[in-house]
Every structure is written in structure tokens, then in C-alpha cells.
mmCIF file of C-alpha atoms in Angstrom:
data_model
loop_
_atom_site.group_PDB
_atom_site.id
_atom_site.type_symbol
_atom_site.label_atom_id
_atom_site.label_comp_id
_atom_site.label_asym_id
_atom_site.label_seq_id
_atom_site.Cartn_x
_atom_site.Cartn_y
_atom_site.Cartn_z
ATOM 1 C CA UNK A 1 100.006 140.931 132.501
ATOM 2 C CA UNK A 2 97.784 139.863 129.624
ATOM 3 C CA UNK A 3 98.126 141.523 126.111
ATOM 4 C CA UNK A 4 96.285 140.843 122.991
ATOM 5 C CA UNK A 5 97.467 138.032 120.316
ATOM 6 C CA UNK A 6 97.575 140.314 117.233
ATOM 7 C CA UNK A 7 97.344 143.583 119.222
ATOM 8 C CA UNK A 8 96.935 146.639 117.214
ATOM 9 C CA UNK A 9 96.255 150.061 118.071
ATOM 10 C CA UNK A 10 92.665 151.021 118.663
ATOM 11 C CA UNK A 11 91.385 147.602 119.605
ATOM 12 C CA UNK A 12 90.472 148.263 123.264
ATOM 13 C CA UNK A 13 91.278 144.786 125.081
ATOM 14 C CA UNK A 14 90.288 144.809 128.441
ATOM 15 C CA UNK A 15 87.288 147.225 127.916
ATOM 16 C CA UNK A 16 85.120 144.341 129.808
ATOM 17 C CA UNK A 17 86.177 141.865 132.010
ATOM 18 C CA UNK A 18 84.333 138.674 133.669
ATOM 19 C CA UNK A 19 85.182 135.803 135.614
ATOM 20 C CA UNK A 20 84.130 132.934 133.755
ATOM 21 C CA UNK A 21 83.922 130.197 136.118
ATOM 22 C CA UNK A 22 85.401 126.943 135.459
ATOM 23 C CA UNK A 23 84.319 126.186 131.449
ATOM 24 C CA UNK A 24 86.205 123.231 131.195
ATOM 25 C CA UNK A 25 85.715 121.561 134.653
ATOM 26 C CA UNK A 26 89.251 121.268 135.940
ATOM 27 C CA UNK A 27 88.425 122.782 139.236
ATOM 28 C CA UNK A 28 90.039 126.032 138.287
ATOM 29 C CA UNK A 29 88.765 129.786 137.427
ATOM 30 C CA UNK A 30 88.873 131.173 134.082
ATOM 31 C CA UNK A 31 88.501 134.897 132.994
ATOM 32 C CA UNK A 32 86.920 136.551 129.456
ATOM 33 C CA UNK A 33 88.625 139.873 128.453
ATOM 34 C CA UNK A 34 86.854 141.783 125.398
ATOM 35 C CA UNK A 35 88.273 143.666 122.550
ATOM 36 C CA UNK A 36 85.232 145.386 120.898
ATOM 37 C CA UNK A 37 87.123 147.263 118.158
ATOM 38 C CA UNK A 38 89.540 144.515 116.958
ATOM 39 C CA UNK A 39 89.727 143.728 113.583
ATOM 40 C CA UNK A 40 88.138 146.207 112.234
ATOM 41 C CA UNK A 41 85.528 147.224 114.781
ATOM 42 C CA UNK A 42 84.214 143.308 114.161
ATOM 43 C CA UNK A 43 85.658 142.800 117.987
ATOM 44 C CA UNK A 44 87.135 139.767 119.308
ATOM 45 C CA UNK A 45 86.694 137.822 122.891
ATOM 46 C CA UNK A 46 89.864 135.801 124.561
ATOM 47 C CA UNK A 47 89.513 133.186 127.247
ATOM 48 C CA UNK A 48 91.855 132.626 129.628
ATOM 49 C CA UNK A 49 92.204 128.938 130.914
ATOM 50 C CA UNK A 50 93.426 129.025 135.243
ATOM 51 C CA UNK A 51 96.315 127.141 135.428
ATOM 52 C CA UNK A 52 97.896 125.860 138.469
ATOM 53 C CA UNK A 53 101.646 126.653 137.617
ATOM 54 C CA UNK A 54 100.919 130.304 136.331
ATOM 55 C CA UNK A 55 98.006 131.771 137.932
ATOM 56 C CA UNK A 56 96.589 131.779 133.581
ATOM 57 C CA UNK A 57 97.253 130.305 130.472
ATOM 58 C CA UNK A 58 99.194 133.066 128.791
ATOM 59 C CA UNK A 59 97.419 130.978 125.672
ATOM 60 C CA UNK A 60 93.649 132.325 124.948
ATOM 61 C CA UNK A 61 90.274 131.076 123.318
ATOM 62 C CA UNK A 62 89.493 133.227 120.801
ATOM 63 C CA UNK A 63 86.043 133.917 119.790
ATOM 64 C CA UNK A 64 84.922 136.442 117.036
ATOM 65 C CA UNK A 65 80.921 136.996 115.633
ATOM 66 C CA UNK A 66 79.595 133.862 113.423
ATOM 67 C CA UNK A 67 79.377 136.069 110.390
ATOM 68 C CA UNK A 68 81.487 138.657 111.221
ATOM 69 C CA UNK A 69 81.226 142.158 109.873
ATOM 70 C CA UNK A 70 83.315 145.641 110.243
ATOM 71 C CA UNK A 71 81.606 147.597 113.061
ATOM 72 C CA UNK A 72 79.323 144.812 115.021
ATOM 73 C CA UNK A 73 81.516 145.099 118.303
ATOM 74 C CA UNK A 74 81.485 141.197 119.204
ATOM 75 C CA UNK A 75 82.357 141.943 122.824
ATOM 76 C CA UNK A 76 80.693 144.897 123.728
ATOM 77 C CA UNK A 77 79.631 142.533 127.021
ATOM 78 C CA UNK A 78 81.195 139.500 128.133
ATOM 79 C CA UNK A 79 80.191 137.090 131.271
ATOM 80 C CA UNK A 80 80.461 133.800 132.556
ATOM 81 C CA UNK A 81 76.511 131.659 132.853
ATOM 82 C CA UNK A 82 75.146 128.331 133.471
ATOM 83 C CA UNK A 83 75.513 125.336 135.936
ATOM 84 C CA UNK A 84 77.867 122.594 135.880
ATOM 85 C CA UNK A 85 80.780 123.473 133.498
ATOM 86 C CA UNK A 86 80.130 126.946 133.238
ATOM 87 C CA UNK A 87 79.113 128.650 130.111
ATOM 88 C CA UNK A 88 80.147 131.934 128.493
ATOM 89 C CA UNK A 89 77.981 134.732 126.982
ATOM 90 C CA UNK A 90 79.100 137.705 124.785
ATOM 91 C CA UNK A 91 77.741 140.440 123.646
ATOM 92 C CA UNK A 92 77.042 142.307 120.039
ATOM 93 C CA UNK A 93 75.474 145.453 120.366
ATOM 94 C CA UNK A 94 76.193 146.585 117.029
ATOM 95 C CA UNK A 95 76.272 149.991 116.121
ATOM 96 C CA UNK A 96 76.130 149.906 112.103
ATOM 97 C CA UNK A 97 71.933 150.470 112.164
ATOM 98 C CA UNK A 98 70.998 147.245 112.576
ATOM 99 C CA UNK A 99 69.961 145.365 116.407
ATOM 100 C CA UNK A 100 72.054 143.565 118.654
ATOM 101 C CA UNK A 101 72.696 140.332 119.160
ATOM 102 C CA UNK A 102 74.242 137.739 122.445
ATOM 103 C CA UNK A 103 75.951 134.210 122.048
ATOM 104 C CA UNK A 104 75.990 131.630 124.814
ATOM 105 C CA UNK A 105 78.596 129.416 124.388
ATOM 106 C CA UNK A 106 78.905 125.538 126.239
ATOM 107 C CA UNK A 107 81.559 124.971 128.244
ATOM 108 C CA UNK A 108 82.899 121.303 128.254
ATOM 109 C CA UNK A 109 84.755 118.476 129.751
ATOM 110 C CA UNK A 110 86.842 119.702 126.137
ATOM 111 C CA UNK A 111 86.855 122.989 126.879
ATOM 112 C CA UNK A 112 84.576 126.114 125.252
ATOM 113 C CA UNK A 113 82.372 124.459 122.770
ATOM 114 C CA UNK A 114 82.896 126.862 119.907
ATOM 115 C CA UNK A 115 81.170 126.076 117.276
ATOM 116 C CA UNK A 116 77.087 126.131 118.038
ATOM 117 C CA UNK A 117 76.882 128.957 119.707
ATOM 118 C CA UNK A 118 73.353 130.311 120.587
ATOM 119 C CA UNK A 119 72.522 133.222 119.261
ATOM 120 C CA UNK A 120 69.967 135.419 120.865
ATOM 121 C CA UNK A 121 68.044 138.621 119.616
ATOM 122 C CA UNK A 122 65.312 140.920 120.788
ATOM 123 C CA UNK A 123 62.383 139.123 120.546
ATOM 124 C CA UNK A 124 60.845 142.673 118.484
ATOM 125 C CA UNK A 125 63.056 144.445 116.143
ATOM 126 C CA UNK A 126 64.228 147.909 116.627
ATOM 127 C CA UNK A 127 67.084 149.032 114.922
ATOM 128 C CA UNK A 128 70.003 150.116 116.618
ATOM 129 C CA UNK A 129 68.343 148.616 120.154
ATOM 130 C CA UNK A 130 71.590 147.975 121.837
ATOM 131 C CA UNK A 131 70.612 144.201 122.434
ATOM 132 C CA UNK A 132 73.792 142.619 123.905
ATOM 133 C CA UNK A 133 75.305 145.976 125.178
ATOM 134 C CA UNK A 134 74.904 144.053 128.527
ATOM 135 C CA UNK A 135 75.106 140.492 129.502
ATOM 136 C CA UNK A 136 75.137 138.969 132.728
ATOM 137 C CA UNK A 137 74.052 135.246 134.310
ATOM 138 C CA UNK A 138 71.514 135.474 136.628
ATOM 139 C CA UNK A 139 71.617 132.383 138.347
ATOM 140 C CA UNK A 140 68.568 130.419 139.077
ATOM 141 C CA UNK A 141 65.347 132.649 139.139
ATOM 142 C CA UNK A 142 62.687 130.173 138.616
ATOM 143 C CA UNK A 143 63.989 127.354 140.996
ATOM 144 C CA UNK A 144 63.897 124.903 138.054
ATOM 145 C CA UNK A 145 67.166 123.909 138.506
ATOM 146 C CA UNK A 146 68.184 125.281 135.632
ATOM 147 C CA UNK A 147 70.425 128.692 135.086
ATOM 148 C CA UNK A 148 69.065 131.611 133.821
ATOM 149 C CA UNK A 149 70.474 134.467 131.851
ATOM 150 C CA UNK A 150 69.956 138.851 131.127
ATOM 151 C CA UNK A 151 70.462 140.585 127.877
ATOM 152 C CA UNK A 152 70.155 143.907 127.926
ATOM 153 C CA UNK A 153 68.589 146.745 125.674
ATOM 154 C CA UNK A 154 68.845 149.964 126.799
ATOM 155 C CA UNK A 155 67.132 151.119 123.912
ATOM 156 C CA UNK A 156 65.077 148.178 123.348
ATOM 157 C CA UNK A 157 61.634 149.946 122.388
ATOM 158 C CA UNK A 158 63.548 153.032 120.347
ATOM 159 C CA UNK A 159 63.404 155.450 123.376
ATOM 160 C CA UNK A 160 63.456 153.027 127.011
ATOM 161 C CA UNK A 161 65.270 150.290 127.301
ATOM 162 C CA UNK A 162 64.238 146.599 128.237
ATOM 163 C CA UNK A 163 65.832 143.675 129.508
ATOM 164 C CA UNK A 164 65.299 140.299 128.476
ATOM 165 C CA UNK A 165 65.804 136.707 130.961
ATOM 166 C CA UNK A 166 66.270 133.721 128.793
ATOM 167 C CA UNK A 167 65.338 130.800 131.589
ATOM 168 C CA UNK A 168 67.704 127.302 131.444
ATOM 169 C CA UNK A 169 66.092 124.046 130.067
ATOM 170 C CA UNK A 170 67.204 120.955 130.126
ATOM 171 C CA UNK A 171 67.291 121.236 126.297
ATOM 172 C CA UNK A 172 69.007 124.575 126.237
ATOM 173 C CA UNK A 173 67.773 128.317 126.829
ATOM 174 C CA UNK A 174 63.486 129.305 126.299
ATOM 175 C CA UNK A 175 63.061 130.164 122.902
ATOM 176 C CA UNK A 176 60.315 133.332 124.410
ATOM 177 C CA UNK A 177 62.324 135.629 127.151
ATOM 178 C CA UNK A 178 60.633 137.538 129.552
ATOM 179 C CA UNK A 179 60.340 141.335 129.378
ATOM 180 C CA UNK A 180 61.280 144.028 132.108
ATOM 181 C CA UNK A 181 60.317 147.368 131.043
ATOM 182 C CA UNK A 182 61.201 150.208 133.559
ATOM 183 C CA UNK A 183 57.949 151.919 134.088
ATOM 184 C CA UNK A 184 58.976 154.874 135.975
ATOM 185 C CA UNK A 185 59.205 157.997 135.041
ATOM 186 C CA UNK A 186 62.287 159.090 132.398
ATOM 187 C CA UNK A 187 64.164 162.529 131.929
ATOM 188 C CA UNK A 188 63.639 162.881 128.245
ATOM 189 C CA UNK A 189 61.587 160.910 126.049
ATOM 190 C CA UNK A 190 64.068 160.980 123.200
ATOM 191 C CA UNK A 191 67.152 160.588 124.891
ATOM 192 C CA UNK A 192 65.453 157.144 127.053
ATOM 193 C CA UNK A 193 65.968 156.186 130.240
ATOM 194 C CA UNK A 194 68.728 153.102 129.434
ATOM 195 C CA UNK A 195 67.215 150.389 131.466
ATOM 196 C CA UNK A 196 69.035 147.179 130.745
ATOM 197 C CA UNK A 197 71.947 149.276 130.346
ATOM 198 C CA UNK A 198 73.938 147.425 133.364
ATOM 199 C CA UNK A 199 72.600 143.795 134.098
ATOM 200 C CA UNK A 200 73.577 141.227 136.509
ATOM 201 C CA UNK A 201 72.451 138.577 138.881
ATOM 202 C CA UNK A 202 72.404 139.186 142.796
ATOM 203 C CA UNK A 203 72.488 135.791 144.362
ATOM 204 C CA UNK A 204 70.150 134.838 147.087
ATOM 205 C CA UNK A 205 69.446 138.566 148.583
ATOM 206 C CA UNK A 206 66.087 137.225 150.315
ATOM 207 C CA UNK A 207 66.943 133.797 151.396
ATOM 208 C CA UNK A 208 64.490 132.151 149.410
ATOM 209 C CA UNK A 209 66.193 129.800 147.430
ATOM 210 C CA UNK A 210 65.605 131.874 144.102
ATOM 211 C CA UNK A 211 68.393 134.229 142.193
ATOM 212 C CA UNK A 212 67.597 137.430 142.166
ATOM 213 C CA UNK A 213 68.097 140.022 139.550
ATOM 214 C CA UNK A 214 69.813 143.622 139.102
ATOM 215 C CA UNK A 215 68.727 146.068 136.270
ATOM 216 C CA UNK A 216 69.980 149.387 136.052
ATOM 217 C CA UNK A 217 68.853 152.472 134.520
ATOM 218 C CA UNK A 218 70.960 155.692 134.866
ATOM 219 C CA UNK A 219 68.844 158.216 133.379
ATOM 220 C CA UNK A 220 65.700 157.921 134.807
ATOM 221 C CA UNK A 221 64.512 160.502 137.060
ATOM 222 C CA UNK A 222 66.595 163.527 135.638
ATOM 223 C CA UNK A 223 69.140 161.384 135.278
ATOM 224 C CA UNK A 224 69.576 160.513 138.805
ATOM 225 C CA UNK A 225 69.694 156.827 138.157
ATOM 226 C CA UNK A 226 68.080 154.204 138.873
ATOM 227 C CA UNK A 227 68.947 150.451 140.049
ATOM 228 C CA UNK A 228 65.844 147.892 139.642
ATOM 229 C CA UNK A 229 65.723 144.981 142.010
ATOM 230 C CA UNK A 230 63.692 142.088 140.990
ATOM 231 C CA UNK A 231 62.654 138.713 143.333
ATOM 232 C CA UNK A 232 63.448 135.430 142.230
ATOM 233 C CA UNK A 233 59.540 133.752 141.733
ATOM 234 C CA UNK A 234 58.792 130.236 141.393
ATOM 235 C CA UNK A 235 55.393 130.601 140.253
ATOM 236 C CA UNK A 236 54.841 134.293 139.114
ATOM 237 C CA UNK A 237 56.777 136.001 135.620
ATOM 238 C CA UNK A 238 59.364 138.034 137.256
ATOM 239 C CA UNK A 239 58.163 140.991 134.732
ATOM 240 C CA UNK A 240 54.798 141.675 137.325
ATOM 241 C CA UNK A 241 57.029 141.234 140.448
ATOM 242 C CA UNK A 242 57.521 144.830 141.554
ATOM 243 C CA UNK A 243 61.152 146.048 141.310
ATOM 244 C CA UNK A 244 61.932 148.006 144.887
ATOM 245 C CA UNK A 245 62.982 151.341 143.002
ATOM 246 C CA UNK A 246 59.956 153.825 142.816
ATOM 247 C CA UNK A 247 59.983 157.346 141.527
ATOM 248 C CA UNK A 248 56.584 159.015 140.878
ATOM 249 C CA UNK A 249 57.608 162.418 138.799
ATOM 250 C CA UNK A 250 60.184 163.215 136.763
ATOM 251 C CA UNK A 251 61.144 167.066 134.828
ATOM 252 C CA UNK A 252 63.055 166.993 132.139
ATOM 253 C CA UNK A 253 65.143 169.513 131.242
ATOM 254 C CA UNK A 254 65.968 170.070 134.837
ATOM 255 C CA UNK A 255 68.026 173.200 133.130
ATOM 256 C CA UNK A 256 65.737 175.256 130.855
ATOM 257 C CA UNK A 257 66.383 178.418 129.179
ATOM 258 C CA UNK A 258 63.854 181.335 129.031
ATOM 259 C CA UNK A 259 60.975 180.076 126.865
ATOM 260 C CA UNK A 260 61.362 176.699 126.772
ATOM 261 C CA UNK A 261 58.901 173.693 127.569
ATOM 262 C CA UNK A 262 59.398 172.034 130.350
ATOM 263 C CA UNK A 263 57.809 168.493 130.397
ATOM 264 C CA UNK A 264 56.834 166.623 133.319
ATOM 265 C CA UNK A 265 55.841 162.824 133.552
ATOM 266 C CA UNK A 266 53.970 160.973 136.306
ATOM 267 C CA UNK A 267 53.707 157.415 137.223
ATOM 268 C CA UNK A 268 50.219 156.280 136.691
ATOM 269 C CA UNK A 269 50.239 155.185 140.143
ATOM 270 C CA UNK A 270 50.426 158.471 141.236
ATOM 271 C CA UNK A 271 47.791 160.142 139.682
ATOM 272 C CA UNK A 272 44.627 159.308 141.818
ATOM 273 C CA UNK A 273 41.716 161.625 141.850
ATOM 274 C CA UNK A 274 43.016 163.587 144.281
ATOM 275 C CA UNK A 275 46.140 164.430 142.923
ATOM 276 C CA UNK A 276 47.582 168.075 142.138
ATOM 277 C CA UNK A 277 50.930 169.417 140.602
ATOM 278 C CA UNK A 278 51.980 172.851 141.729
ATOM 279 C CA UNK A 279 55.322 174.911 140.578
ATOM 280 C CA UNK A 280 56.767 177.273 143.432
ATOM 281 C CA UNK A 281 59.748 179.278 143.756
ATOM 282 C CA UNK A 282 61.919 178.678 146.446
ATOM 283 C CA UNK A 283 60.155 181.651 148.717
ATOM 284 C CA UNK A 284 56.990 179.344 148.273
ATOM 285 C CA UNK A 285 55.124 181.593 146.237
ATOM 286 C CA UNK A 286 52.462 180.005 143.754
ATOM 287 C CA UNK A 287 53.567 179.963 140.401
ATOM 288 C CA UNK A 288 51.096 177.592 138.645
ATOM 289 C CA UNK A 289 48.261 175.039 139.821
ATOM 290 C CA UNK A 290 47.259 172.165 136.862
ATOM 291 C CA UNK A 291 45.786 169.051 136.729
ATOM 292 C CA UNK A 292 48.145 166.100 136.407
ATOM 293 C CA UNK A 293 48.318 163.406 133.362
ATOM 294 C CA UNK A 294 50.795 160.959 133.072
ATOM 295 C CA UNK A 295 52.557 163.116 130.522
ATOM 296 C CA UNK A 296 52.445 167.062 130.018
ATOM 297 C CA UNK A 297 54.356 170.379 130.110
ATOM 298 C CA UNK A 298 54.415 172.748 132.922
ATOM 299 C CA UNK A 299 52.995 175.679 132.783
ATOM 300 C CA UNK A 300 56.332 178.263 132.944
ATOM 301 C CA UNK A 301 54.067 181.616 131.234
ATOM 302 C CA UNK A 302 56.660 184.346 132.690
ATOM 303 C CA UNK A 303 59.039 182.280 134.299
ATOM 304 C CA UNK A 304 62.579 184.569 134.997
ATOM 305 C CA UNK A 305 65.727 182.639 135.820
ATOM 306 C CA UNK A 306 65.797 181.187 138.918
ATOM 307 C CA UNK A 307 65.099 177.603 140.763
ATOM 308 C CA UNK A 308 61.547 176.705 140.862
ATOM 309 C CA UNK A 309 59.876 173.576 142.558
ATOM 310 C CA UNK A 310 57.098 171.068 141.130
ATOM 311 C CA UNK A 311 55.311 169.287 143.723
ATOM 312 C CA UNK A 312 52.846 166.387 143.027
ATOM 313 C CA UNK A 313 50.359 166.015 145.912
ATOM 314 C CA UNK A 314 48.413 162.954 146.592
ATOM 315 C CA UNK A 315 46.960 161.151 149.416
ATOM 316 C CA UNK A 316 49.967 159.534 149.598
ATOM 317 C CA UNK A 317 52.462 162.081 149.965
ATOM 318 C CA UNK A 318 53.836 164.901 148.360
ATOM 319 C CA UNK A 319 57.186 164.108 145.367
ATOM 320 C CA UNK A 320 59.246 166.778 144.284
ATOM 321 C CA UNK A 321 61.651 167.971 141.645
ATOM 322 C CA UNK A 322 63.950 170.755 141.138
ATOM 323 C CA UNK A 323 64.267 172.926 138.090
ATOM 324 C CA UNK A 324 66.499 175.735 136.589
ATOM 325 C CA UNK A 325 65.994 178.597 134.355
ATOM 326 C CA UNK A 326 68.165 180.208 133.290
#
């Protein structure tokens, strides 16, 4: 069992876990466990060495925020990157008003090279954007031979969230990330849709050669979820290669009372000429008939409680979602 050097009440070590891989090169596994709220909320991150007469050095690493402050949560995300001795990232996602932030540290022949870390930030500032609430190495995307890493943001433009991929050099990370943006519909646009919320890397899925990449996004589509699945590209930005999650309307609220607006959004894809959005009641019966725009609200004029249907028709098919009121 591990426990916390210094442990105090409140400091929630072992909210997140990774497998580091081997930092220092001595052909053994080592593990990251965060403590987000330790001293004082600044948050602290402990690496475990393997060792091959104890299963782990009972001894951590301990890393805290170059220029620490009260309430940053250093460790909000924690995970093991790079190629050759492996490297460590951790997360900052700050929740005192100002952005996020992620540090890569290098492992070594010495061990965890503590004292240049890189830091990373949104590349636009937005405050509170969650930047670092989720970390991940993705492997290698580009097929430079080089690893690549994900930050994300899940509320990296103020209302949706973005992820970020920092590609490997051989002098260090790029400087200019690229951007995923999920561009599918959300369930609220105040609440967001928290894309880059949960980041990692998937390996080889398509036997290219290239990492591929994981983004998720739980409350998109009326907070069904989504999980974004990116290609590993040699030659194209992996922001234009189409993720394999689609969703072409969304409601939100799904549960309205009497009265209230209900809001729809489309995905511009689905809105060719053609295109109609209807609102039934579960008999079928024809509530409302309106022309579609990417954003709008339903019309609901005498609505009683009861579950209604909006359909979006187009030449390609017809997508439908549920609502309640009540």
C-alpha cells in the first residue's frame, strides 16, 4: 500500500493514477499518483521508482507547481509520455480564475529531470479553461519518430472544450499545437459540451504505423456522450481528419417545463436545401413544421406535458431526439 509523505486530511492522493513507463531506464515500470489538494489546494505529484526486491520504491519523487500557489491543483492529471526514457506530464487545471497549465518533465539515465520542466498553456487565453484537467501521451501521430502529447480543455473556448497535440522534436515539444474542436452538436450552450475532458492515445487501431488519438466529450448530444476518434496522418493536420463520432441534432433541455424555450442545434452538414425539422407527439400527430438553421428554438406554442419528438429530415436520413415537458 502506498500513502502520502506528509499526508493530511483533505489532500486526495490517489485521485489519478498513471503508469509512467520506465523514466530512468532501468528496465523497470514506474507509476505517478496525484494529490490535487495537498498543501493547500497547491497539489503535489509522487513518483514511484519499480524496484526488483519490492514490487516499488516505498521512497517517491515529489513534484509540486514551479511557482506554486494555494488552489492551482498541480495534479489534477498525471501520465507517463515520450520515447526512450519515458517522460512524465502533469496537469494544472487551476480553478482560482485564471487558465490551466501542463508540465512535461525528462526522464533520465539520473532519473526525473526536475528542474526544466516544460510548461505548456492554451495557445488563446480563456480564463478558467481547464487546460491541463487532462493529460495523456499519444504516441507517435505524425510518424516523425518523435512522441507526441494531448492537453485537454474542456472549456477551452469559454463554452466547448478543445484539445491541444503538442508533436515531439528532436529539440523538444512544437512551440504551435494543433487544435481539435468538437463540432457536433452540444446540449446547452452555456453549460459546453467538455471535449478534451478525457484524453488519451489509442495505439495503432488501423495498422498504419501512426498513433491514434481518443478525445472524449460527455455532454454532447443531451448529454449522451461522446468519444472522438482521430487517425494518425503523416501528411494531413489531424484537426481536418474526421473523428468517427457523428451526431447531426441535438435539444437541449431534453426536460422542459411548461413555457420554456427549447433550443435545438444542427450540424451544418445536415442542413442541405432539402432539409426539414418537425416536432410530433408520440401518436405522430404534427405539432410544428420550421425551417432548420444551425441554431434555433422549437416552436412549443401550447405544448402540455408529455414526450414529444423532433425529427430532422434530409436526403440523407431522418435524426431524432426526445423531449419532456413537464
Amino acid at each position: 500500500m502506498l500513502t502520502e509523505p506528509n499526508a493530511a486530511e483533505n489532500n486526495r492522493f490517489g485521485t489519478v493514477l498513471a503508469a509512467a513507463g520506465d523514466v530512468n531506464g532501468d528496465g523497470l515500470a514506474d507509476v505517478l499518483v496525484g494529490s490535487e489538494y495537498a498543501a493547500n489546494l497547491e497539489g503535489r505529484v509522487y513518483l514511484y521508482w519499480g524496484s526488483r526486491t519490492g514490487g516499488l520504491d516505498p521512497v517517491p519523487v515529489q513534484l509540486a507547481e514551479p511557482g506554486t500557489a494555494a488552489g492551482n491543483l498541480f495534479g489534477s492529471a498525471v501520465a507517463g509520455a515520450g520515447d526512450g526514457f519515458a517522460d512524465v506530464l502533469v496537469g494544472l487545471r487551476c480553478i482560482n480564475g485564471n487558465e490551466g497549465r501542463a508540465f512535461l518533465y525528462q526522464g533520465s539515465r539520473a532519473g526525473l529531470l526536475t528542474a526544466n520542466a516544460t510548461t505548456l498553456s492554451a495557445p488563446t487565453f480563456v480564463n478558467s479553461n481547464m487546460f491541463g484537467a487532462a493529460v495523456a501521451g499519444a504516441g507517435d501521430v505524425d510518424g516523425d519518430g518523435f512522441a507526441d502529447i494531448l492537453v485537454g480543455a474542456y472549456r477551452g473556448t469559454g463554452t466547448r472544450g478543445q484539445t491541444y497535440l503538442y508533436s515531439g522534436t528532436a529539440a523538444g515539444l512544437s512551440a504551435t499545437p494543433v487544435v481539435l474542436n468538437d463540432s457536433h452538436p452540444t446540449n446547452n450552450s452555456f453549460l459546453g459540451n467538455f471535449f478534451g475532458e478525457s484524453v488519451a492515445g489509442a495505439g495503432d487501431v488501423d495498422g498504419d504505423g501512426l498513433a491514434d488519438v481518443l478525445v472524449g466529450a460527455r455532454q454532447t448530444d443531451n448529454v449522451q456522450g461522446r468519444v472522438y476518434f482521430y487517425r494518425g496522418s503523416r501528411s494531413t493536420p489531424l484537426a481536418t481528419v474526421s473523428a468517427t463520432a457523428r451526431k447531426f441534432l441535438a435539444i437541449y433541455p431534453t426536460v422542459a417545463e411548461c413555457g420554456q424555450l427549447v433550443h435545438y442545434e444542427c450540424e451544418a452538414a445536415a442542413l442541405s436545401p432539402d432539409a426539414s425539422l418537425t416536432v410530433t407527439d408520440l401518436s405522430g400527430r404534427l405539432i410544428a413544421q420550421q425551417s432548420t438553421a444551425s441554431v434555433g428554438v422549437l416552436s412549443t406554442t401550447g405544448l402540455v406535458p408529455g414526450v414529444y419528438i423532433a425529427r430532422l429530415r434530409n436526403k440523407t436520413g431522418v435524426f431524432v431526439q426526445r423531449f419532456v415537458i413537464r
